[in-house]
mmCIF file of C-alpha atoms in Angstrom:
data_model
loop_
_atom_site.group_PDB
_atom_site.id
_atom_site.type_symbol
_atom_site.label_atom_id
_atom_site.label_comp_id
_atom_site.label_asym_id
_atom_site.label_seq_id
_atom_site.Cartn_x
_atom_site.Cartn_y
_atom_site.Cartn_z
ATOM 1 C CA UNK H 1 64.377 69.060 36.490
ATOM 2 C CA UNK H 2 63.241 72.626 36.225
ATOM 3 C CA UNK H 3 64.281 74.520 39.467
ATOM 4 C CA UNK H 4 60.829 76.371 39.526
ATOM 5 C CA UNK H 5 58.769 73.171 39.259
ATOM 6 C CA UNK H 6 60.976 71.234 41.879
ATOM 7 C CA UNK H 7 60.461 74.021 44.275
ATOM 8 C CA UNK H 8 56.550 74.061 43.520
ATOM 9 C CA UNK H 9 56.770 70.203 44.046
ATOM 10 C CA UNK H 10 58.633 70.715 47.380
ATOM 11 C CA UNK H 11 56.121 73.303 48.585
ATOM 12 C CA UNK H 12 52.979 71.039 47.762
ATOM 13 C CA UNK H 13 54.816 68.070 49.271
ATOM 14 C CA UNK H 14 55.516 70.020 52.513
ATOM 15 C CA UNK H 15 51.880 71.428 52.685
ATOM 16 C CA UNK H 16 50.297 68.067 52.194
ATOM 17 C CA UNK H 17 52.074 66.311 54.837
ATOM 18 C CA UNK H 18 50.490 66.648 58.265
ATOM 19 C CA UNK H 19 53.926 67.080 59.579
ATOM 20 C CA UNK H 20 54.346 70.378 58.142
ATOM 21 C CA UNK H 21 51.388 72.236 59.288
ATOM 22 C CA UNK H 22 52.162 74.763 62.104
ATOM 23 C CA UNK H 23 50.551 72.358 64.849
ATOM 24 C CA UNK H 24 52.331 69.372 64.027
ATOM 25 C CA UNK H 25 55.965 69.510 64.720
ATOM 26 C CA UNK H 26 56.626 65.223 64.484
ATOM 27 C CA UNK H 27 59.595 64.091 62.671
ATOM 28 C CA UNK H 28 58.976 62.862 58.965
ATOM 29 C CA UNK H 29 60.628 59.770 57.637
ATOM 30 C CA UNK H 30 60.426 59.104 53.804
ATOM 31 C CA UNK H 31 60.989 55.329 52.693
ATOM 32 C CA UNK H 32 60.841 53.540 48.691
ATOM 33 C CA UNK H 33 58.899 50.330 48.046
ATOM 34 C CA UNK H 34 61.665 47.946 50.133
ATOM 35 C CA UNK H 35 61.760 50.575 53.076
ATOM 36 C CA UNK H 36 65.063 52.107 51.950
ATOM 37 C CA UNK H 37 65.392 55.546 53.656
ATOM 38 C CA UNK H 38 65.033 58.332 50.998
ATOM 39 C CA UNK H 39 65.495 62.192 50.970
ATOM 40 C CA UNK H 40 62.961 64.627 50.006
ATOM 41 C CA UNK H 41 64.264 64.857 46.511
ATOM 42 C CA UNK H 42 64.765 61.259 46.346
ATOM 43 C CA UNK H 43 61.212 60.379 47.359
ATOM 44 C CA UNK H 44 59.496 62.939 44.862
ATOM 45 C CA UNK H 45 61.794 61.741 41.852
ATOM 46 C CA UNK H 46 61.099 58.266 42.497
ATOM 47 C CA UNK H 47 56.712 58.619 42.588
ATOM 48 C CA UNK H 48 55.741 56.966 39.207
ATOM 49 C CA UNK H 49 51.961 56.067 39.331
ATOM 50 C CA UNK H 50 52.578 53.056 37.163
ATOM 51 C CA UNK H 51 54.782 51.260 39.702
ATOM 52 C CA UNK H 52 54.131 53.039 43.045
ATOM 53 C CA UNK H 53 51.744 55.059 45.251
ATOM 54 C CA UNK H 54 52.619 57.395 48.147
ATOM 55 C CA UNK H 55 51.104 56.666 51.541
ATOM 56 C CA UNK H 56 51.299 58.754 54.472
ATOM 57 C CA UNK H 57 50.534 57.479 58.188
ATOM 58 C CA UNK H 58 50.886 59.467 61.341
ATOM 59 C CA UNK H 59 51.452 57.781 64.468
ATOM 60 C CA UNK H 60 52.207 59.312 68.303
ATOM 61 C CA UNK H 61 55.383 60.068 67.513
ATOM 62 C CA UNK H 62 56.250 60.671 63.454
ATOM 63 C CA UNK H 63 54.837 60.683 60.241
ATOM 64 C CA UNK H 64 55.836 57.995 57.800
ATOM 65 C CA UNK H 65 55.710 58.425 53.921
ATOM 66 C CA UNK H 66 56.333 55.470 52.140
ATOM 67 C CA UNK H 67 55.990 54.542 48.370
ATOM 68 C CA UNK H 68 54.165 51.248 48.296
ATOM 69 C CA UNK H 69 54.689 48.984 45.241
ATOM 70 C CA UNK H 70 51.333 48.555 43.277
ATOM 71 C CA UNK H 71 52.050 45.372 42.019
ATOM 72 C CA UNK H 72 52.900 42.221 44.378
ATOM 73 C CA UNK H 73 52.878 38.609 44.723
ATOM 74 C CA UNK H 74 52.449 36.024 47.236
ATOM 75 C CA UNK H 75 50.996 32.657 48.336
ATOM 76 C CA UNK H 76 48.429 31.707 51.025
ATOM 77 C CA UNK H 77 49.491 28.804 52.942
ATOM 78 C CA UNK H 78 46.577 25.838 52.362
ATOM 79 C CA UNK H 79 44.910 26.415 55.972
ATOM 80 C CA UNK H 80 44.719 29.917 55.463
ATOM 81 C CA UNK H 81 43.085 29.510 51.868
ATOM 82 C CA UNK H 82 40.646 27.155 53.196
ATOM 83 C CA UNK H 83 39.459 29.222 55.719
ATOM 84 C CA UNK H 84 39.308 32.225 53.383
ATOM 85 C CA UNK H 85 37.384 30.389 50.942
ATOM 86 C CA UNK H 86 34.683 29.422 53.710
ATOM 87 C CA UNK H 87 34.461 32.756 54.706
ATOM 88 C CA UNK H 88 33.797 33.932 51.227
ATOM 89 C CA UNK H 89 31.159 31.336 51.091
ATOM 90 C CA UNK H 90 29.286 31.933 54.135
ATOM 91 C CA UNK H 91 29.558 36.080 53.392
ATOM 92 C CA UNK H 92 28.287 35.592 49.677
ATOM 93 C CA UNK H 93 25.974 32.335 50.016
ATOM 94 C CA UNK H 94 27.622 30.741 47.127
ATOM 95 C CA UNK H 95 29.013 27.356 46.996
ATOM 96 C CA UNK H 96 33.033 28.103 45.855
ATOM 97 C CA UNK H 97 34.785 25.370 44.025
ATOM 98 C CA UNK H 98 38.639 25.550 45.356
ATOM 99 C CA UNK H 99 39.873 24.915 41.757
ATOM 100 C CA UNK H 100 38.675 28.207 40.512
ATOM 101 C CA UNK H 101 40.399 31.333 40.450
ATOM 102 C CA UNK H 102 39.028 33.880 42.960
ATOM 103 C CA UNK H 103 38.864 37.509 41.644
ATOM 104 C CA UNK H 104 38.435 40.066 44.512
ATOM 105 C CA UNK H 105 37.706 43.987 43.430
ATOM 106 C CA UNK H 106 38.296 45.615 46.919
ATOM 107 C CA UNK H 107 36.898 49.198 47.606
ATOM 108 C CA UNK H 108 37.718 51.577 50.220
ATOM 109 C CA UNK H 109 35.360 54.287 50.936
ATOM 110 C CA UNK H 110 37.907 57.174 50.192
ATOM 111 C CA UNK H 111 38.434 58.076 46.806
ATOM 112 C CA UNK H 112 37.049 55.399 45.014
ATOM 113 C CA UNK H 113 35.108 54.562 41.701
ATOM 114 C CA UNK H 114 33.343 51.503 42.719
ATOM 115 C CA UNK H 115 30.348 52.387 40.453
ATOM 116 C CA UNK H 116 32.100 52.388 37.673
ATOM 117 C CA UNK H 117 33.560 49.217 38.133
ATOM 118 C CA UNK H 118 30.134 47.366 39.407
ATOM 119 C CA UNK H 119 28.101 48.969 36.304
ATOM 120 C CA UNK H 120 30.271 47.664 33.655
ATOM 121 C CA UNK H 121 27.895 45.075 32.314
ATOM 122 C CA UNK H 122 30.148 43.819 29.296
ATOM 123 C CA UNK H 123 33.245 42.967 31.793
ATOM 124 C CA UNK H 124 30.812 41.551 34.488
ATOM 125 C CA UNK H 125 28.913 39.291 32.045
ATOM 126 C CA UNK H 126 32.390 38.104 30.691
ATOM 127 C CA UNK H 127 33.612 37.067 34.070
ATOM 128 C CA UNK H 128 30.314 35.058 34.720
ATOM 129 C CA UNK H 129 30.484 33.290 31.807
ATOM 130 C CA UNK H 130 33.920 31.814 32.848
ATOM 131 C CA UNK H 131 33.930 28.635 34.327
ATOM 132 C CA UNK H 132 36.974 28.879 35.911
ATOM 133 C CA UNK H 133 36.642 32.685 37.921
ATOM 134 C CA UNK H 134 34.606 33.176 40.871
ATOM 135 C CA UNK H 135 34.470 37.251 40.933
ATOM 136 C CA UNK H 136 33.269 39.194 44.075
ATOM 137 C CA UNK H 137 32.922 42.796 45.257
ATOM 138 C CA UNK H 138 34.061 44.172 48.434
ATOM 139 C CA UNK H 139 34.204 47.118 50.606
ATOM 140 C CA UNK H 140 36.070 47.907 53.509
ATOM 141 C CA UNK H 141 34.069 47.418 57.099
ATOM 142 C CA UNK H 142 31.859 50.357 57.905
ATOM 143 C CA UNK H 143 31.206 51.064 53.829
ATOM 144 C CA UNK H 144 27.949 50.133 52.557
ATOM 145 C CA UNK H 145 27.492 50.335 48.819
ATOM 146 C CA UNK H 146 24.237 49.258 46.905
ATOM 147 C CA UNK H 147 24.772 48.539 43.229
ATOM 148 C CA UNK H 148 22.188 47.787 40.562
ATOM 149 C CA UNK H 149 24.090 45.788 38.579
ATOM 150 C CA UNK H 150 26.355 43.820 41.154
ATOM 151 C CA UNK H 151 26.325 42.132 44.399
ATOM 152 C CA UNK H 152 28.610 43.982 46.596
ATOM 153 C CA UNK H 153 29.748 42.392 49.889
ATOM 154 C CA UNK H 154 31.248 44.363 53.139
ATOM 155 C CA UNK H 155 34.318 43.005 54.713
ATOM 156 C CA UNK H 156 32.754 43.393 58.084
ATOM 157 C CA UNK H 157 35.803 41.564 59.982
ATOM 158 C CA UNK H 158 38.270 43.003 58.017
ATOM 159 C CA UNK H 159 39.577 39.672 56.978
ATOM 160 C CA UNK H 160 40.494 40.765 53.337
ATOM 161 C CA UNK H 161 41.821 43.830 54.073
ATOM 162 C CA UNK H 162 44.411 42.448 56.762
ATOM 163 C CA UNK H 163 45.196 39.930 54.248
ATOM 164 C CA UNK H 164 45.578 41.765 51.158
ATOM 165 C CA UNK H 165 45.225 45.496 51.572
ATOM 166 C CA UNK H 166 46.877 46.704 54.771
ATOM 167 C CA UNK H 167 49.398 49.092 53.061
ATOM 168 C CA UNK H 168 47.237 50.987 50.865
ATOM 169 C CA UNK H 169 43.985 52.219 52.348
ATOM 170 C CA UNK H 170 42.200 54.117 50.051
ATOM 171 C CA UNK H 171 40.139 53.665 46.420
ATOM 172 C CA UNK H 172 40.047 50.898 44.194
ATOM 173 C CA UNK H 173 42.127 47.544 44.278
ATOM 174 C CA UNK H 174 41.935 44.041 43.170
ATOM 175 C CA UNK H 175 43.914 40.768 44.231
ATOM 176 C CA UNK H 176 43.586 37.453 41.897
ATOM 177 C CA UNK H 177 44.157 34.315 44.019
ATOM 178 C CA UNK H 178 44.988 30.729 41.894
ATOM 179 C CA UNK H 179 43.750 27.691 43.236
ATOM 180 C CA UNK H 180 47.663 26.974 44.259
ATOM 181 C CA UNK H 181 47.048 29.848 46.775
ATOM 182 C CA UNK H 182 49.280 32.123 44.833
ATOM 183 C CA UNK H 183 48.158 35.346 44.181
ATOM 184 C CA UNK H 184 48.826 38.638 42.533
ATOM 185 C CA UNK H 185 47.389 42.411 44.027
ATOM 186 C CA UNK H 186 47.298 45.286 42.594
ATOM 187 C CA UNK H 187 46.656 48.658 44.354
ATOM 188 C CA UNK H 188 45.070 51.670 43.052
ATOM 189 C CA UNK H 189 42.816 52.345 39.940
ATOM 190 C CA UNK H 190 43.120 49.720 37.433
ATOM 191 C CA UNK H 191 41.828 48.436 34.087
ATOM 192 C CA UNK H 192 39.300 45.812 33.920
ATOM 193 C CA UNK H 193 40.519 44.323 30.756
ATOM 194 C CA UNK H 194 43.949 43.509 32.757
ATOM 195 C CA UNK H 195 41.820 41.947 35.708
ATOM 196 C CA UNK H 196 40.530 39.373 33.094
ATOM 197 C CA UNK H 197 43.713 39.035 31.433
ATOM 198 C CA UNK H 198 45.234 38.158 34.934
ATOM 199 C CA UNK H 199 42.543 36.016 35.791
ATOM 200 C CA UNK H 200 43.043 33.649 32.797
ATOM 201 C CA UNK H 201 46.705 33.782 32.711
ATOM 202 C CA UNK H 202 49.163 31.595 34.740
ATOM 203 C CA UNK H 203 51.063 33.349 37.661
ATOM 204 C CA UNK H 204 54.091 33.124 35.965
ATOM 205 C CA UNK H 205 53.048 34.869 33.009
ATOM 206 C CA UNK H 206 51.532 37.432 34.890
ATOM 207 C CA UNK H 207 55.231 38.167 36.906
ATOM 208 C CA UNK H 208 57.137 37.800 33.642
ATOM 209 C CA UNK H 209 54.956 40.652 31.820
ATOM 210 C CA UNK H 210 54.938 42.998 34.636
ATOM 211 C CA UNK H 211 58.947 42.382 35.072
ATOM 212 C CA UNK H 212 59.078 43.167 31.313
ATOM 213 C CA UNK H 213 57.237 46.147 31.641
ATOM 214 C CA UNK H 214 59.349 47.670 34.684
ATOM 215 C CA UNK H 215 62.202 46.905 32.631
ATOM 216 C CA UNK H 216 61.213 48.787 29.517
ATOM 217 C CA UNK H 217 60.284 51.952 31.509
ATOM 218 C CA UNK H 218 63.745 51.791 33.362
ATOM 219 C CA UNK H 219 65.357 51.904 29.655
ATOM 220 C CA UNK H 220 62.486 54.576 28.914
ATOM 221 C CA UNK H 221 65.081 57.611 28.141
ATOM 222 C CA UNK H 222 66.479 55.726 25.610
ATOM 223 C CA UNK H 223 63.610 54.077 23.890
ATOM 224 C CA UNK H 224 61.536 57.235 23.761
ATOM 225 C CA UNK H 225 64.443 59.430 22.415
ATOM 226 C CA UNK H 226 64.777 57.401 19.211
ATOM 227 C CA UNK H 227 61.392 56.143 18.521
ATOM 228 C CA UNK H 228 59.039 59.326 19.685
ATOM 229 C CA UNK H 229 56.611 60.658 16.620
ATOM 230 C CA UNK H 230 55.386 64.166 17.008
ATOM 231 C CA UNK H 231 52.100 65.143 15.418
ATOM 232 C CA UNK H 232 53.580 68.041 13.677
ATOM 233 C CA UNK H 233 56.422 70.639 14.377
ATOM 234 C CA UNK H 234 53.975 73.328 14.899
ATOM 235 C CA UNK H 235 52.307 72.019 17.888
ATOM 236 C CA UNK H 236 53.787 74.181 20.292
ATOM 237 C CA UNK H 237 52.178 77.251 19.130
ATOM 238 C CA UNK H 238 48.570 76.245 20.448
ATOM 239 C CA UNK H 239 50.153 75.596 24.049
ATOM 240 C CA UNK H 240 48.517 75.682 26.276
ATOM 241 C CA UNK H 241 44.998 75.638 24.704
ATOM 242 C CA UNK H 242 46.156 72.281 23.154
ATOM 243 C CA UNK H 243 48.998 70.028 23.794
ATOM 244 C CA UNK H 244 49.492 67.329 21.646
ATOM 245 C CA UNK H 245 51.337 64.078 22.851
ATOM 246 C CA UNK H 246 53.996 62.422 21.056
ATOM 247 C CA UNK H 247 53.485 58.540 19.939
ATOM 248 C CA UNK H 248 56.299 56.168 21.161
ATOM 249 C CA UNK H 249 56.810 53.653 17.887
ATOM 250 C CA UNK H 250 58.726 51.352 19.630
ATOM 251 C CA UNK H 251 56.513 48.558 18.251
ATOM 252 C CA UNK H 252 56.742 50.003 14.624
ATOM 253 C CA UNK H 253 52.875 50.489 14.345
ATOM 254 C CA UNK H 254 53.176 53.777 13.008
ATOM 255 C CA UNK H 255 52.074 54.701 9.487
ATOM 256 C CA UNK H 256 52.112 58.472 9.440
ATOM 257 C CA UNK H 257 50.282 61.106 10.387
ATOM 258 C CA UNK H 258 46.492 61.619 9.560
ATOM 259 C CA UNK H 259 45.799 65.333 9.943
ATOM 260 C CA UNK H 260 45.683 65.809 13.909
ATOM 261 C CA UNK H 261 46.088 62.030 14.408
ATOM 262 C CA UNK H 262 48.774 59.018 14.237
ATOM 263 C CA UNK H 263 47.793 56.357 11.783
ATOM 264 C CA UNK H 264 48.593 53.196 13.650
ATOM 265 C CA UNK H 265 48.655 49.463 12.729
ATOM 266 C CA UNK H 266 46.050 47.833 14.792
ATOM 267 C CA UNK H 267 45.064 44.120 14.370
ATOM 268 C CA UNK H 268 41.400 43.867 14.365
ATOM 269 C CA UNK H 269 40.801 47.159 12.393
ATOM 270 C CA UNK H 270 44.335 47.100 10.136
ATOM 271 C CA UNK H 271 44.860 50.547 11.206
ATOM 272 C CA UNK H 272 42.990 53.183 13.347
ATOM 273 C CA UNK H 273 43.769 57.221 13.778
ATOM 274 C CA UNK H 274 44.701 57.842 17.204
ATOM 275 C CA UNK H 275 45.554 60.886 18.971
ATOM 276 C CA UNK H 276 46.184 61.672 22.667
ATOM 277 C CA UNK H 277 46.232 65.416 23.994
ATOM 278 C CA UNK H 278 45.816 67.812 26.985
ATOM 279 C CA UNK H 279 42.717 70.160 26.182
ATOM 280 C CA UNK H 280 41.821 73.293 27.896
ATOM 281 C CA UNK H 281 38.197 73.052 26.928
ATOM 282 C CA UNK H 282 36.815 70.162 25.577
ATOM 283 C CA UNK H 283 32.900 70.392 25.343
ATOM 284 C CA UNK H 284 31.608 71.471 28.529
ATOM 285 C CA UNK H 285 34.847 70.271 30.196
ATOM 286 C CA UNK H 286 37.969 72.241 31.264
ATOM 287 C CA UNK H 287 41.490 71.106 31.339
ATOM 288 C CA UNK H 288 41.149 67.954 30.371
ATOM 289 C CA UNK H 289 43.672 64.572 29.139
ATOM 290 C CA UNK H 290 41.983 62.878 26.030
ATOM 291 C CA UNK H 291 42.580 60.044 23.967
ATOM 292 C CA UNK H 292 40.591 59.762 20.753
ATOM 293 C CA UNK H 293 40.418 57.054 18.597
ATOM 294 C CA UNK H 294 38.775 57.198 15.030
ATOM 295 C CA UNK H 295 38.252 54.275 12.453
ATOM 296 C CA UNK H 296 40.627 54.949 9.381
ATOM 297 C CA UNK H 297 38.407 54.761 6.392
ATOM 298 C CA UNK H 298 35.117 53.186 5.698
ATOM 299 C CA UNK H 299 34.663 50.083 7.953
ATOM 300 C CA UNK H 300 32.071 47.897 9.016
ATOM 301 C CA UNK H 301 33.742 47.275 12.220
ATOM 302 C CA UNK H 302 32.736 48.789 15.589
ATOM 303 C CA UNK H 303 35.017 50.227 17.922
ATOM 304 C CA UNK H 304 32.610 49.429 20.578
ATOM 305 C CA UNK H 305 32.943 45.793 20.053
ATOM 306 C CA UNK H 306 36.730 45.806 21.229
ATOM 307 C CA UNK H 307 37.938 46.326 24.562
ATOM 308 C CA UNK H 308 39.687 49.603 25.015
ATOM 309 C CA UNK H 309 41.020 51.340 27.952
ATOM 310 C CA UNK H 310 43.603 54.245 28.489
ATOM 311 C CA UNK H 311 45.875 54.870 31.456
ATOM 312 C CA UNK H 312 47.941 57.821 32.527
ATOM 313 C CA UNK H 313 51.188 57.166 34.753
ATOM 314 C CA UNK H 314 50.344 60.656 36.459
ATOM 315 C CA UNK H 315 46.726 60.505 36.821
ATOM 316 C CA UNK H 316 45.328 57.533 36.441
ATOM 317 C CA UNK H 317 42.431 55.771 34.569
ATOM 318 C CA UNK H 318 41.092 57.446 31.757
ATOM 319 C CA UNK H 319 37.222 57.402 31.404
ATOM 320 C CA UNK H 320 35.013 56.768 28.195
ATOM 321 C CA UNK H 321 32.758 59.431 27.462
ATOM 322 C CA UNK H 322 29.596 59.533 24.730
ATOM 323 C CA UNK H 323 30.137 61.423 21.851
ATOM 324 C CA UNK H 324 27.961 62.516 18.871
ATOM 325 C CA UNK H 325 30.013 60.041 16.473
ATOM 326 C CA UNK H 326 28.612 56.703 14.844
ATOM 327 C CA UNK H 327 29.661 53.250 15.873
ATOM 328 C CA UNK H 328 30.847 52.635 12.312
ATOM 329 C CA UNK H 329 31.849 54.606 9.177
ATOM 330 C CA UNK H 330 34.467 56.965 8.459
ATOM 331 C CA UNK H 331 33.482 59.131 11.335
ATOM 332 C CA UNK H 332 33.180 56.529 14.052
ATOM 333 C CA UNK H 333 35.321 57.395 16.997
ATOM 334 C CA UNK H 334 35.581 56.366 20.720
ATOM 335 C CA UNK H 335 36.736 58.776 23.303
ATOM 336 C CA UNK H 336 38.210 58.839 26.823
ATOM 337 C CA UNK H 337 39.028 61.580 29.026
ATOM 338 C CA UNK H 338 40.579 62.686 32.748
ATOM 339 C CA UNK H 339 39.631 65.707 34.033
ATOM 340 C CA UNK H 340 42.824 67.408 35.561
ATOM 341 C CA UNK H 341 42.384 69.034 39.107
ATOM 342 C CA UNK H 342 43.699 72.417 38.173
ATOM 343 C CA UNK H 343 42.734 76.190 37.556
ATOM 344 C CA UNK H 344 44.702 77.325 34.621
ATOM 345 C CA UNK H 345 45.845 75.401 31.752
ATOM 346 C CA UNK H 346 49.373 76.064 31.989
ATOM 347 C CA UNK H 347 49.552 74.170 35.303
ATOM 348 C CA UNK H 348 49.107 70.992 33.275
ATOM 349 C CA UNK H 349 52.919 71.171 33.156
ATOM 350 C CA UNK H 350 53.323 70.437 37.014
ATOM 351 C CA UNK H 351 51.119 67.132 36.386
ATOM 352 C CA UNK H 352 51.502 65.774 33.101
ATOM 353 C CA UNK H 353 55.235 66.284 32.934
ATOM 354 C CA UNK H 354 57.066 63.046 31.805
ATOM 355 C CA UNK H 355 53.579 61.084 31.780
ATOM 356 C CA UNK H 356 52.914 58.144 29.568
ATOM 357 C CA UNK H 357 49.862 57.343 28.677
ATOM 358 C CA UNK H 358 48.902 53.564 27.915
ATOM 359 C CA UNK H 359 46.064 52.700 25.208
ATOM 360 C CA UNK H 360 44.824 49.196 25.582
ATOM 361 C CA UNK H 361 43.045 48.001 22.269
ATOM 362 C CA UNK H 362 42.164 44.372 22.898
ATOM 363 C CA UNK H 363 45.605 42.490 23.362
ATOM 364 C CA UNK H 364 47.631 45.269 22.061
ATOM 365 C CA UNK H 365 49.433 48.452 23.966
ATOM 366 C CA UNK H 366 50.174 51.718 22.354
ATOM 367 C CA UNK H 367 52.069 54.407 24.362
ATOM 368 C CA UNK H 368 51.785 58.363 24.363
ATOM 369 C CA UNK H 369 54.162 60.437 25.701
ATOM 370 C CA UNK H 370 54.053 64.086 27.376
ATOM 371 C CA UNK H 371 56.141 66.544 25.166
ATOM 372 C CA UNK H 372 59.135 68.089 26.882
ATOM 373 C CA UNK H 373 58.105 71.243 28.476
ATOM 374 C CA UNK H 374 61.628 72.457 29.541
#
């Protein structure tokens, strides 16, 4: 890691921890996901939003910082599950079938995007149509949210929080509980398409898919070095006005470059043109990470009929925005963006270094990798 960047990360880390304020001289302790003690350098290097989230807790004697795993599994005892379903039924006024899969979207007041999740009518209708899924939206105790689109309940007695969300207490999270009591929990921003996929999958399939994903990223240095495709050899000339990401051709989906796009094989559309890049200015927005997907050639298919999402390992979920492009034809496009919290474009290096953006189109995944800034 570049020495200056590492020094900056240390400074930011020390600044953000309450411990290092002048008023707070408490000792600090850093841990990984399994409570192994870490040095500051190890703690920073192990942070990866794909797999963990940093959490800081201050007690009377110390500040504890831990990397909490985003994905975890467990099982509820039959008696606990029975009482839990009874509570859900009483709060929601619904008759809940114990043979259904339960999906709970849980939102803390701090740093949440609950409006985005509750207002996604396409997703919610899809969940409602399923005969074997019972979905709920809950907020933490003391946080009331009114939605025009979905029923939102409050976890007044902290039953759900204590059972499933006691290690990470902000933002948006979800848990899926199978009829046999086995559950899959996910902390932090999430893709709605993943919730439906997990809710309709067997627990063994969910666990296997995540184990394979983690294994592939552990081997990422080898994978990316041999399969990365750049948009062109002159892209660095426009840094930091525009910084295009590379395409990871590990799945052998790459057909070639089409101008500023990668032409990629996609089942439903045959091929699509895709790009992922940082833009210093994008319309009325500044300093955004953008994914743009366009139809390749004249097609009567609509991009909006597919489930499309994008997730950055460094800054989380990208959000779809409206464009002036049509839904069909040679100029049809679908755009997702994430605004970065920076003042100057060149500061994007500190945030997007080693970033991996995963684009999902229906059941296919495509990866774009940040260029080497060193």
